[in-house]
PDB file of C-alpha atoms in Angstrom:
ATOM      1  CA  ASP K 876       0.000   0.000   0.000  1.00  0.00           C
ATOM      2  CA  ALA K 877       1.489   3.283  -1.051  1.00  0.00           C
ATOM      3  CA  ALA K 878      -1.303   5.400   0.428  1.00  0.00           C
ATOM      4  CA  ARG K 879      -0.321   8.784   1.751  1.00  0.00           C
ATOM      5  CA  LEU K 880      -0.871   9.246   5.475  1.00  0.00           C
ATOM      6  CA  THR K 881      -2.187  12.596   6.622  1.00  0.00           C
ATOM      7  CA  LEU K 882      -2.881  11.945  10.288  1.00  0.00           C
ATOM      8  CA  PRO K 883      -2.493  14.819  12.699  1.00  0.00           C
ATOM      9  CA  GLY K 884      -1.235  12.375  15.345  1.00  0.00           C
ATOM     10  CA  ILE K 885      -1.965   9.225  17.296  1.00  0.00           C
ATOM     11  CA  LEU K 886      -2.436   8.612  20.996  1.00  0.00           C
ATOM     12  CA  ALA K 887      -1.988   4.996  22.050  1.00  0.00           C
ATOM     13  CA  ILE K 888      -2.776   3.585  25.474  1.00  0.00           C
ATOM     14  CA  ASP K 889      -1.783   0.068  26.459  1.00  0.00           C
ATOM     15  CA  THR K 890      -3.962  -1.977  28.792  1.00  0.00           C
ATOM     16  CA  PRO K 891      -2.501  -4.901  30.739  1.00  0.00           C
ATOM     17  CA  GLY K 892      -3.322  -8.391  29.491  1.00  0.00           C
ATOM     18  CA  HIS K 893      -3.457 -10.075  32.886  1.00  0.00           C
ATOM     19  CA  ALA K 894      -6.870 -11.461  33.880  1.00  0.00           C
ATOM     20  CA  ALA K 895      -7.012  -9.204  36.945  1.00  0.00           C
ATOM     21  CA  PHE K 896      -7.304  -6.159  34.668  1.00  0.00           C
ATOM     22  CA  TYR K 897     -10.632  -7.131  33.045  1.00  0.00           C
ATOM     23  CA  SER K 898     -12.449  -4.107  34.489  1.00  0.00           C
ATOM     24  CA  LEU K 899      -9.755  -1.719  33.264  1.00  0.00           C
ATOM     25  CA  ARG K 900      -9.882  -3.173  29.743  1.00  0.00           C
ATOM     26  CA  SER K 901     -13.659  -3.112  29.678  1.00  0.00           C
ATOM     27  CA  ARG K 902     -13.865   0.526  30.809  1.00  0.00           C
ATOM     28  CA  GLY K 903     -10.955   1.534  28.567  1.00  0.00           C
ATOM     29  CA  ALA K 904     -12.698   0.113  25.520  1.00  0.00           C
ATOM     30  CA  LYS K 905     -15.529   2.619  26.008  1.00  0.00           C
ATOM     31  CA  PHE K 906     -13.042   5.415  25.233  1.00  0.00           C
ATOM     32  CA  CYS K 907     -11.208   3.556  22.504  1.00  0.00           C
ATOM     33  CA  ASP K 908     -11.541   4.675  18.883  1.00  0.00           C
ATOM     34  CA  LEU K 909      -9.233   2.041  17.423  1.00  0.00           C
ATOM     35  CA  ALA K 910      -7.490  -1.002  18.877  1.00  0.00           C
ATOM     36  CA  VAL K 911      -4.487  -3.223  18.285  1.00  0.00           C
ATOM     37  CA  VAL K 912      -4.968  -6.703  19.704  1.00  0.00           C
ATOM     38  CA  VAL K 913      -1.609  -8.348  20.303  1.00  0.00           C
ATOM     39  CA  VAL K 914      -1.683 -12.139  20.015  1.00  0.00           C
ATOM     40  CA  ASN K 915       1.061 -14.704  20.455  1.00  0.00           C
ATOM     41  CA  LEU K 916       1.193 -16.363  17.030  1.00  0.00           C
ATOM     42  CA  MET K 917       2.465 -19.584  18.568  1.00  0.00           C
ATOM     43  CA  LYS K 918      -0.436 -19.847  21.060  1.00  0.00           C
ATOM     44  CA  GLY K 919      -3.296 -18.369  19.037  1.00  0.00           C
ATOM     45  CA  ILE K 920      -6.519 -17.210  20.641  1.00  0.00           C
ATOM     46  CA  GLU K 921      -6.451 -17.403  24.418  1.00  0.00           C
ATOM     47  CA  LYS K 922      -9.018 -16.454  27.067  1.00  0.00           C
ATOM     48  CA  MET K 923      -7.939 -12.782  27.185  1.00  0.00           C
ATOM     49  CA  THR K 924      -8.114 -12.547  23.397  1.00  0.00           C
ATOM     50  CA  LEU K 925     -11.687 -13.835  23.423  1.00  0.00           C
ATOM     51  CA  GLU K 926     -12.591 -11.279  26.082  1.00  0.00           C
ATOM     52  CA  VAL K 927     -11.053  -8.383  24.155  1.00  0.00           C
ATOM     53  CA  LEU K 928     -12.652  -9.422  20.860  1.00  0.00           C
ATOM     54  CA  ARG K 929     -16.045  -9.607  22.579  1.00  0.00           C
ATOM     55  CA  ILE K 930     -15.598  -6.108  24.017  1.00  0.00           C
ATOM     56  CA  LEU K 931     -14.471  -4.673  20.668  1.00  0.00           C
ATOM     57  CA  ARG K 932     -17.385  -6.302  18.844  1.00  0.00           C
ATOM     58  CA  GLU K 933     -19.907  -4.980  21.417  1.00  0.00           C
ATOM     59  CA  ASP K 934     -18.529  -1.471  21.135  1.00  0.00           C
ATOM     60  CA  LYS K 935     -18.126  -1.684  17.334  1.00  0.00           C
ATOM     61  CA  THR K 936     -14.492  -0.620  17.693  1.00  0.00           C
ATOM     62  CA  PRO K 937     -12.319  -1.044  14.605  1.00  0.00           C
ATOM     63  CA  PHE K 938      -9.185  -3.070  15.282  1.00  0.00           C
ATOM     64  CA  LEU K 939      -6.270  -4.906  13.788  1.00  0.00           C
ATOM     65  CA  ILE K 940      -4.330  -7.835  15.146  1.00  0.00           C
ATOM     66  CA  ALA K 941      -0.583  -7.911  15.715  1.00  0.00           C
ATOM     67  CA  LEU K 942       0.560 -11.526  15.369  1.00  0.00           C
ATOM     68  CA  ASN K 943       3.538 -11.331  17.697  1.00  0.00           C
ATOM     69  CA  MET K 944       6.465 -13.717  18.007  1.00  0.00           C
ATOM     70  CA  VAL K 945       7.029 -14.550  14.343  1.00  0.00           C
ATOM     71  CA  ASP K 946      10.654 -15.016  15.372  1.00  0.00           C
ATOM     72  CA  ARG K 947       9.528 -18.146  17.252  1.00  0.00           C
ATOM     73  CA  VAL K 948       8.423 -19.942  14.075  1.00  0.00           C
ATOM     74  CA  TYR K 949      10.809 -22.902  13.799  1.00  0.00           C
ATOM     75  CA  GLY K 950      13.739 -22.037  11.542  1.00  0.00           C
ATOM     76  CA  TRP K 951      13.045 -18.283  11.504  1.00  0.00           C
ATOM     77  CA  LYS K 952      16.113 -16.200  10.654  1.00  0.00           C
ATOM     78  CA  ALA K 953      15.889 -12.843  12.377  1.00  0.00           C
ATOM     79  CA  SER K 954      16.029  -9.778  10.182  1.00  0.00           C
ATOM     80  CA  SER K 955      16.091  -7.057  12.828  1.00  0.00           C
ATOM     81  CA  ASN K 956      13.795  -4.077  12.392  1.00  0.00           C
ATOM     82  CA  SER K 957      12.875  -4.980   8.817  1.00  0.00           C
ATOM     83  CA  LEU K 958       9.542  -4.724   7.099  1.00  0.00           C
ATOM     84  CA  PHE K 959       7.706  -8.003   7.472  1.00  0.00           C
ATOM     85  CA  LYS K 960       7.630  -8.941   3.782  1.00  0.00           C
ATOM     86  CA  GLU K 961      11.398  -8.368   3.628  1.00  0.00           C
ATOM     87  CA  ALA K 962      11.899 -10.647   6.646  1.00  0.00           C
ATOM     88  CA  LEU K 963       9.642 -13.300   5.143  1.00  0.00           C
ATOM     89  CA  ALA K 964      11.509 -13.159   1.828  1.00  0.00           C
ATOM     90  CA  VAL K 965      14.771 -14.370   3.424  1.00  0.00           C
ATOM     91  CA  GLN K 966      13.224 -17.387   5.153  1.00  0.00           C
ATOM     92  CA  GLU K 967      13.660 -20.968   3.995  1.00  0.00           C
ATOM     93  CA  ARG K 968      10.650 -22.499   2.232  1.00  0.00           C
ATOM     94  CA  ASP K 969       9.870 -24.828   5.191  1.00  0.00           C
ATOM     95  CA  THR K 970       9.855 -21.874   7.580  1.00  0.00           C
ATOM     96  CA  VAL K 971       7.507 -19.918   5.308  1.00  0.00           C
ATOM     97  CA  LEU K 972       5.170 -22.931   5.157  1.00  0.00           C
ATOM     98  CA  ARG K 973       5.191 -23.231   8.969  1.00  0.00           C
ATOM     99  CA  PHE K 974       4.413 -19.520   9.267  1.00  0.00           C
ATOM    100  CA  GLU K 975       1.580 -19.785   6.725  1.00  0.00           C
ATOM    101  CA  GLU K 976       0.145 -22.788   8.597  1.00  0.00           C
ATOM    102  CA  LYS K 977       0.114 -20.815  11.878  1.00  0.00           C
ATOM    103  CA  VAL K 978      -1.656 -17.934  10.129  1.00  0.00           C
ATOM    104  CA  LYS K 979      -4.256 -20.283   8.586  1.00  0.00           C
ATOM    105  CA  ASP K 980      -4.915 -21.844  11.992  1.00  0.00           C
ATOM    106  CA  PHE K 981      -5.374 -18.381  13.497  1.00  0.00           C
ATOM    107  CA  GLN K 982      -7.684 -17.301  10.666  1.00  0.00           C
ATOM    108  CA  ALA K 983      -9.790 -20.440  11.182  1.00  0.00           C
ATOM    109  CA  SER K 984     -10.067 -19.695  14.918  1.00  0.00           C
ATOM    110  CA  LEU K 985     -11.181 -16.127  14.185  1.00  0.00           C
ATOM    111  CA  GLY K 986     -13.617 -17.435  11.583  1.00  0.00           C
ATOM    112  CA  LYS K 987     -15.307 -19.604  14.218  1.00  0.00           C
ATOM    113  CA  LEU K 988     -15.850 -16.391  16.182  1.00  0.00           C
ATOM    114  CA  GLY K 989     -17.378 -14.648  13.176  1.00  0.00           C
ATOM    115  CA  PHE K 990     -14.375 -12.556  12.158  1.00  0.00           C
ATOM    116  CA  GLY K 991     -12.836 -12.627   8.707  1.00  0.00           C
ATOM    117  CA  ALA K 992      -9.082 -12.007   8.807  1.00  0.00           C
ATOM    118  CA  GLU K 993      -6.278 -11.653   6.288  1.00  0.00           C
ATOM    119  CA  LEU K 994      -2.607 -10.732   6.308  1.00  0.00           C
ATOM    120  CA  TYR K 995      -2.537  -6.953   5.927  1.00  0.00           C
ATOM    121  CA  TYR K 996      -0.719  -7.000   2.583  1.00  0.00           C
ATOM    122  CA  LYS K 997      -3.342  -9.366   1.093  1.00  0.00           C
ATOM    123  CA  ASN K 998      -6.384  -7.673   2.645  1.00  0.00           C
ATOM    124  CA  LYS K 999      -8.518  -6.094  -0.079  1.00  0.00           C
ATOM    125  CA  GLN K1000     -11.481  -5.430   2.262  1.00  0.00           C
ATOM    126  CA  LYS K1001      -9.834  -3.535   5.100  1.00  0.00           C
ATOM    127  CA  GLY K1002     -13.164  -2.173   6.334  1.00  0.00           C
ATOM    128  CA  ASN K1003     -14.779  -5.588   6.666  1.00  0.00           C
ATOM    129  CA  ILE K1004     -11.874  -8.002   7.148  1.00  0.00           C
ATOM    130  CA  VAL K1005      -9.490  -7.757  10.115  1.00  0.00           C
ATOM    131  CA  SER K1006      -5.891  -7.050   9.107  1.00  0.00           C
ATOM    132  CA  LEU K1007      -3.274  -9.365  10.596  1.00  0.00           C
ATOM    133  CA  VAL K1008       0.160  -7.798  10.984  1.00  0.00           C
ATOM    134  CA  PRO K1009       2.961 -10.275  11.763  1.00  0.00           C
ATOM    135  CA  VAL K1010       5.565  -8.783  14.100  1.00  0.00           C
ATOM    136  CA  SER K1011       8.333  -9.634  16.484  1.00  0.00           C
ATOM    137  CA  ALA K1012       8.557  -7.383  19.512  1.00  0.00           C
ATOM    138  CA  LYS K1013      11.942  -8.977  20.189  1.00  0.00           C
ATOM    139  CA  THR K1014      13.625  -8.393  16.811  1.00  0.00           C
ATOM    140  CA  GLY K1015      11.503  -5.499  15.561  1.00  0.00           C
ATOM    141  CA  GLU K1016      10.398  -7.259  12.396  1.00  0.00           C
ATOM    142  CA  GLY K1017       7.092  -5.911  11.136  1.00  0.00           C
ATOM    143  CA  MET K1018       6.902  -3.068  13.663  1.00  0.00           C
ATOM    144  CA  ALA K1019       7.006  -0.383  10.945  1.00  0.00           C
ATOM    145  CA  ASP K1020       4.258  -2.310   9.133  1.00  0.00           C
ATOM    146  CA  LEU K1021       2.172  -2.316  12.325  1.00  0.00           C
ATOM    147  CA  LEU K1022       2.477   1.449  12.744  1.00  0.00           C
ATOM    148  CA  TYR K1023       1.613   2.037   9.100  1.00  0.00           C
ATOM    149  CA  VAL K1024      -1.437  -0.260   9.117  1.00  0.00           C
ATOM    150  CA  TYR K1025      -2.609   1.306  12.390  1.00  0.00           C
ATOM    151  CA  ALA K1026      -2.235   4.831  10.982  1.00  0.00           C
ATOM    152  CA  ALA K1027      -3.956   3.890   7.709  1.00  0.00           C
ATOM    153  CA  LEU K1028      -6.869   2.313   9.601  1.00  0.00           C
ATOM    154  CA  ALA K1029      -7.153   5.377  11.833  1.00  0.00           C
ATOM    155  CA  GLN K1030      -7.119   7.647   8.802  1.00  0.00           C
ATOM    156  CA  THR K1031      -9.848   5.589   7.142  1.00  0.00           C
ATOM    157  CA  LYS K1032     -12.132   4.896  10.119  1.00  0.00           C
ATOM    158  CA  LEU K1033     -11.609   8.081  12.120  1.00  0.00           C
ATOM    159  CA  ARG K1034     -11.260  10.698   9.381  1.00  0.00           C
ATOM    160  CA  LYS K1035     -13.997  12.922  10.838  1.00  0.00           C
ATOM    161  CA  LYS K1036     -12.840  12.537  14.462  1.00  0.00           C
ATOM    162  CA  LEU K1037      -9.164  13.355  13.953  1.00  0.00           C
ATOM    163  CA  THR K1038      -8.318  17.049  14.050  1.00  0.00           C
ATOM    164  CA  LYS K1039      -5.103  18.985  14.159  1.00  0.00           C
ATOM    165  CA  THR K1040      -4.666  21.596  16.866  1.00  0.00           C
ATOM    166  CA  THR K1041      -1.897  23.724  18.288  1.00  0.00           C
ATOM    167  CA  ASP K1042      -3.757  24.204  21.567  1.00  0.00           C
ATOM    168  CA  PHE K1043      -2.018  21.922  24.056  1.00  0.00           C
ATOM    169  CA  CYS K1044      -3.022  23.890  27.161  1.00  0.00           C
ATOM    170  CA  GLY K1045      -5.701  21.389  28.098  1.00  0.00           C
ATOM    171  CA  MET K1046      -3.095  18.617  28.102  1.00  0.00           C
ATOM    172  CA  LEU K1047      -0.709  20.215  30.573  1.00  0.00           C
TER     173      LEU K1047
END
């Protein structure tokens, strides 16, 4: 995607994933305009993921999914801080197949929950299909992709809500 980004800015707030923070996540979602759900690619959908997806669906909050820990796919050769497609391009065929199998499993799990999902660079229906962005928080692979997809989704879904201002007095 070579779309031009024209966002005035982004504010991101992270909520803890531990079960004890359910109330915080639930209340935080009420103020959320856009979400990134971080999932361990190797584990797939866990209890907290189900909870977050339910909250986002109830509140009709647009979101994308960061498939974290791609560096844990057996045979993965780290390509620090690279774009994901560049990192994928240097992997052995068997490693790519293992990665693709993990993604298909994850897509099937989301499908059972009523969500269509596709890797962000294959997603032709970004408004209706959840974008999956493979990343490694450890090696930095895909992190630039994640920021770009997040910004593009914000620009698309929140165009009327996002405004530029030079008045920061209320923030101090």
